[in-house]
Amino acid sequence: MKLEENYSLLKHNTFGMDVRARYFVEYQSVSELIELLQSDIIKQHSLLAIGGGSNLLFTKNFDGVVLHSKICFYETTRETDEHVYLRVGSGVVWDDFCAVMASRGLGGAENLSYIPGEVGASAVQNIGAYGVEVADIISRVETVEISTGKIRLFGVSECEYGYRESIFKAALKNHYLVTAVEFRLDKMPQFKLEYGNLSEAVASVEPLTVEEVRKAVIAIRKSKLPEPSEFGNAGSFFKNPLIAATQFNQLREQYPTMPHYVAGNELVKIPAAWLIEQCGWKGKTLGGAAVYEKQPLVLINKDHAKPEHIRLLAAAICESVADKFGITIEPEVNYI
Ligand code: EPU
C-alpha cells in the first residue's frame, strides 16, 4: 500500500489543477482495501475515490484522504457460444481494456475506445460514446462498503444506470468503492455505427473488425477532442439537456435548425455543444480557461487556469444558455 501526505494531485486530474491532498493512498487488492478501511486515518477524514481524475474539477486542496485503486487484473469467468464474461480490476486504464478486447476480437467496448479514465470509474459514471454506454456491457459490479468493509456485488439492474448516471453517483454516493467490473463481451460482434459519422468512417473497410471500429472511433475522438497533454480538460463539461417535447416545439419555431434527438417519454435531447455555440462561446476565454474551438462542450485549461476560472466560465455559459433558450444545462464534471 502506498500512503503519501500533502500530496500533489497534478498528475491525478486531467484538468491539470495543481492542488494537494492531505493524504493519498493507493491499494493493490481487495484485502488491502478492507484493511485500509479499518484504519484511523480513514475513519477520521473525509474520503474521495478517484480513477483517472478525468471527470472532476478540483476547486481547492482536498483536506482528507484521496483513494486510488491499483487493483489491476483480467480474469475470464465464463464463456458461452456467444459471450465471454471477463472480470477486470477497477484500476485498469479504461482504454487499455478496450485495446485488449479489440486485439482479442471481442465486441462491445470498441465504441468506447480512447475515453480517458479507469475501469472502476467507468461503472460509476456510466461512460458513453457513439451510441453505446458501458452499462450495455456490464454484467456485475464488485464493491466494498466503506463503513463496514463488506464485499457487495451489484447485478447490472441494481446499478440504476441512466445517461451518465448510476446508483453509485446518486443514492449510494460515497458508500461503496468499486474493486472490479465484470463485462459481457460478444464473440460475434454486432457493430453499432448509426451514431454521428462512424458508419461513414468505416464505409470502405472490409472486413470490418473490432480493431477497425476502434481505430475509427479513436480517429474521430482525436479530431474533435483535445488531448489533456495539450490542454487540460475533462471531456464534455456539460451533459446534453433533456427538455419536454412541448418546449422543443416552441423553440423550433424560433430556431428551425436546432439539432435534436427524440429521447422517449415526451422528451427531446438537445446537443449542449450547439446551444453553447449559438450563444457565441466557441473559443472564448476567461483567465486561463477557454471554450474549446472544435467542440464547445469541452472547457480547457488553456494557460495555467485556476479552478475559479473554469468555474466562472462554466457558470457564465449556463447563464447565457438559460437566458437565450430557457434551457438549464448542468455540468457533467464533478466539482470537488
Ligand atoms: N455541435 C455543434 N457545434 C460543435 C460541435 C457539436 O453545434 O462545435 C452539435 C452538432 O449538432 C452535433 C452535436 O452537437 O451533431 C453532437 O456533437 P457530438 O456528436 O460531437 O457529441 P456530443 O453530444 O457533443 C456526446 C458525449 C461525448 C461523446 C460524444 C460521441 C455527452 C455529454 N457527451 O457529445 O462524451 O464522446 O457524444 O458519442 O453526452 C464525455 O462525456 O466526456 C464525452 C466526450
PDB file of C-alpha atoms and ligand atoms in Angstrom, residues 55 115 125 128-131 163-164 195-196 221 224-225 234-240 259 261 269 271-275 277-278 282 293-298 332, ligand 1:
ATOM      1  CA  ASN A  55     -14.254  13.782 -14.873  1.00  0.00           C
ATOM      2  CA  ILE A 115     -12.225   7.588 -23.274  1.00  0.00           C
ATOM      3  CA  GLN A 125     -20.042   7.343 -14.324  1.00  0.00           C
ATOM      4  CA  GLY A 128     -20.811   6.616 -23.089  1.00  0.00           C
ATOM      5  CA  ALA A 129     -19.943   7.469 -26.673  1.00  0.00           C
ATOM      6  CA  TYR A 130     -21.168   6.771 -30.218  1.00  0.00           C
ATOM      7  CA  GLY A 131     -24.458   5.228 -29.162  1.00  0.00           C
ATOM      8  CA  TYR A 163     -27.450   8.725 -19.103  1.00  0.00           C
ATOM      9  CA  ARG A 164     -24.196   9.424 -17.204  1.00  0.00           C
ATOM     10  CA  TYR A 195     -24.212   7.460 -34.369  1.00  0.00           C
ATOM     11  CA  GLY A 196     -22.586  10.501 -35.977  1.00  0.00           C
ATOM     12  CA  ARG A 221     -12.192  11.500 -30.975  1.00  0.00           C
ATOM     13  CA  LYS A 224     -12.729  16.629 -32.024  1.00  0.00           C
ATOM     14  CA  LEU A 225     -11.416  16.440 -28.501  1.00  0.00           C
ATOM     15  CA  ALA A 234     -12.312  16.719 -18.533  1.00  0.00           C
ATOM     16  CA  GLY A 235     -14.064  15.809 -21.794  1.00  0.00           C
ATOM     17  CA  SER A 236     -17.637  17.070 -22.055  1.00  0.00           C
ATOM     18  CA  PHE A 237     -18.023  19.621 -19.296  1.00  0.00           C
ATOM     19  CA  PHE A 238     -21.832  19.633 -19.537  1.00  0.00           C
ATOM     20  CA  LYS A 239     -24.464  16.946 -20.069  1.00  0.00           C
ATOM     21  CA  ASN A 240     -26.721  17.209 -23.084  1.00  0.00           C
ATOM     22  CA  PRO A 259     -30.438  19.720 -33.704  1.00  0.00           C
ATOM     23  CA  TYR A 261     -32.721  13.526 -30.682  1.00  0.00           C
ATOM     24  CA  LYS A 269     -32.242  15.714 -26.101  1.00  0.00           C
ATOM     25  CA  PRO A 271     -26.757  18.893 -28.003  1.00  0.00           C
ATOM     26  CA  ALA A 272     -25.345  21.300 -25.427  1.00  0.00           C
ATOM     27  CA  ALA A 273     -22.489  21.988 -27.878  1.00  0.00           C
ATOM     28  CA  TRP A 274     -24.976  23.606 -30.262  1.00  0.00           C
ATOM     29  CA  LEU A 275     -26.617  25.710 -27.537  1.00  0.00           C
ATOM     30  CA  GLU A 277     -22.047  27.701 -29.869  1.00  0.00           C
ATOM     31  CA  GLN A 278     -25.253  29.666 -30.590  1.00  0.00           C
ATOM     32  CA  LYS A 282     -16.679  28.997 -29.091  1.00  0.00           C
ATOM     33  CA  GLU A 293     -12.738  25.815 -30.512  1.00  0.00           C
ATOM     34  CA  LYS A 294     -13.582  22.459 -32.130  1.00  0.00           C
ATOM     35  CA  GLN A 295     -16.092  21.221 -29.523  1.00  0.00           C
ATOM     36  CA  PRO A 296     -17.615  23.891 -27.263  1.00  0.00           C
ATOM     37  CA  LEU A 297     -18.911  21.255 -24.839  1.00  0.00           C
ATOM     38  CA  VAL A 298     -15.314  20.963 -23.659  1.00  0.00           C
ATOM     39  CA  GLU A 332     -21.212  16.568 -16.117  1.00  0.00           C
TER      40      GLU A 332
HETATM   41  N1  EPU B   1     -22.255  20.580 -32.228  1.00  0.00           N
HETATM   42  C1  EPU B   1     -22.279  21.920 -32.516  1.00  0.00           C
HETATM   43  N2  EPU B   1     -21.083  22.580 -32.577  1.00  0.00           N
HETATM   44  C2  EPU B   1     -19.904  21.964 -32.376  1.00  0.00           C
HETATM   45  C3  EPU B   1     -19.882  20.588 -32.060  1.00  0.00           C
HETATM   46  C4  EPU B   1     -21.086  19.918 -31.986  1.00  0.00           C
HETATM   47  O1  EPU B   1     -23.325  22.522 -32.743  1.00  0.00           O
HETATM   48  O2  EPU B   1     -18.872  22.648 -32.454  1.00  0.00           O
HETATM   49  C5  EPU B   1     -23.548  19.861 -32.168  1.00  0.00           C
HETATM   50  C6  EPU B   1     -23.873  19.220 -33.509  1.00  0.00           C
HETATM   51  O3  EPU B   1     -25.245  19.348 -33.718  1.00  0.00           O
HETATM   52  C7  EPU B   1     -23.525  17.758 -33.271  1.00  0.00           C
HETATM   53  C8  EPU B   1     -23.918  17.618 -31.828  1.00  0.00           C
HETATM   54  O4  EPU B   1     -23.515  18.837 -31.219  1.00  0.00           O
HETATM   55  O5  EPU B   1     -24.266  16.918 -34.100  1.00  0.00           O
HETATM   56  C9  EPU B   1     -23.331  16.425 -31.105  1.00  0.00           C
HETATM   57  O6  EPU B   1     -21.920  16.515 -31.128  1.00  0.00           O
HETATM   58  P1  EPU B   1     -21.022  15.209 -30.889  1.00  0.00           P
HETATM   59  O7  EPU B   1     -21.512  14.107 -31.726  1.00  0.00           O
HETATM   60  O8  EPU B   1     -19.597  15.639 -31.031  1.00  0.00           O
HETATM   61  O9  EPU B   1     -21.316  14.755 -29.433  1.00  0.00           O
HETATM   62  P2  EPU B   1     -21.793  15.463 -28.108  1.00  0.00           P
HETATM   63  O10 EPU B   1     -23.261  15.282 -27.928  1.00  0.00           O
HETATM   64  O11 EPU B   1     -21.315  16.869 -28.120  1.00  0.00           O
HETATM   65  C10 EPU B   1     -21.535  13.297 -26.651  1.00  0.00           C
HETATM   66  C11 EPU B   1     -20.840  12.899 -25.383  1.00  0.00           C
HETATM   67  C12 EPU B   1     -19.347  12.693 -25.631  1.00  0.00           C
HETATM   68  C13 EPU B   1     -19.175  11.603 -26.678  1.00  0.00           C
HETATM   69  C14 EPU B   1     -19.904  12.063 -27.951  1.00  0.00           C
HETATM   70  C15 EPU B   1     -19.884  10.999 -29.026  1.00  0.00           C
HETATM   71  C16 EPU B   1     -22.121  13.931 -23.599  1.00  0.00           C
HETATM   72  C17 EPU B   1     -22.155  14.975 -22.546  1.00  0.00           C
HETATM   73  N3  EPU B   1     -21.040  13.930 -24.367  1.00  0.00           N
HETATM   74  O12 EPU B   1     -21.031  14.589 -27.013  1.00  0.00           O
HETATM   75  O13 EPU B   1     -18.772  12.242 -24.411  1.00  0.00           O
HETATM   76  O14 EPU B   1     -17.811  11.374 -26.968  1.00  0.00           O
HETATM   77  O15 EPU B   1     -21.307  12.328 -27.654  1.00  0.00           O
HETATM   78  O16 EPU B   1     -20.723   9.958 -28.678  1.00  0.00           O
HETATM   79  O17 EPU B   1     -23.055  13.131 -23.692  1.00  0.00           O
HETATM   80  C18 EPU B   1     -17.612  12.933 -22.435  1.00  0.00           C
HETATM   81  O18 EPU B   1     -18.577  12.513 -21.808  1.00  0.00           O
HETATM   82  O19 EPU B   1     -16.623  13.442 -21.869  1.00  0.00           O
HETATM   83  C19 EPU B   1     -17.633  12.875 -23.896  1.00  0.00           C
HETATM   84  C20 EPU B   1     -16.665  13.391 -24.645  1.00  0.00           C
END
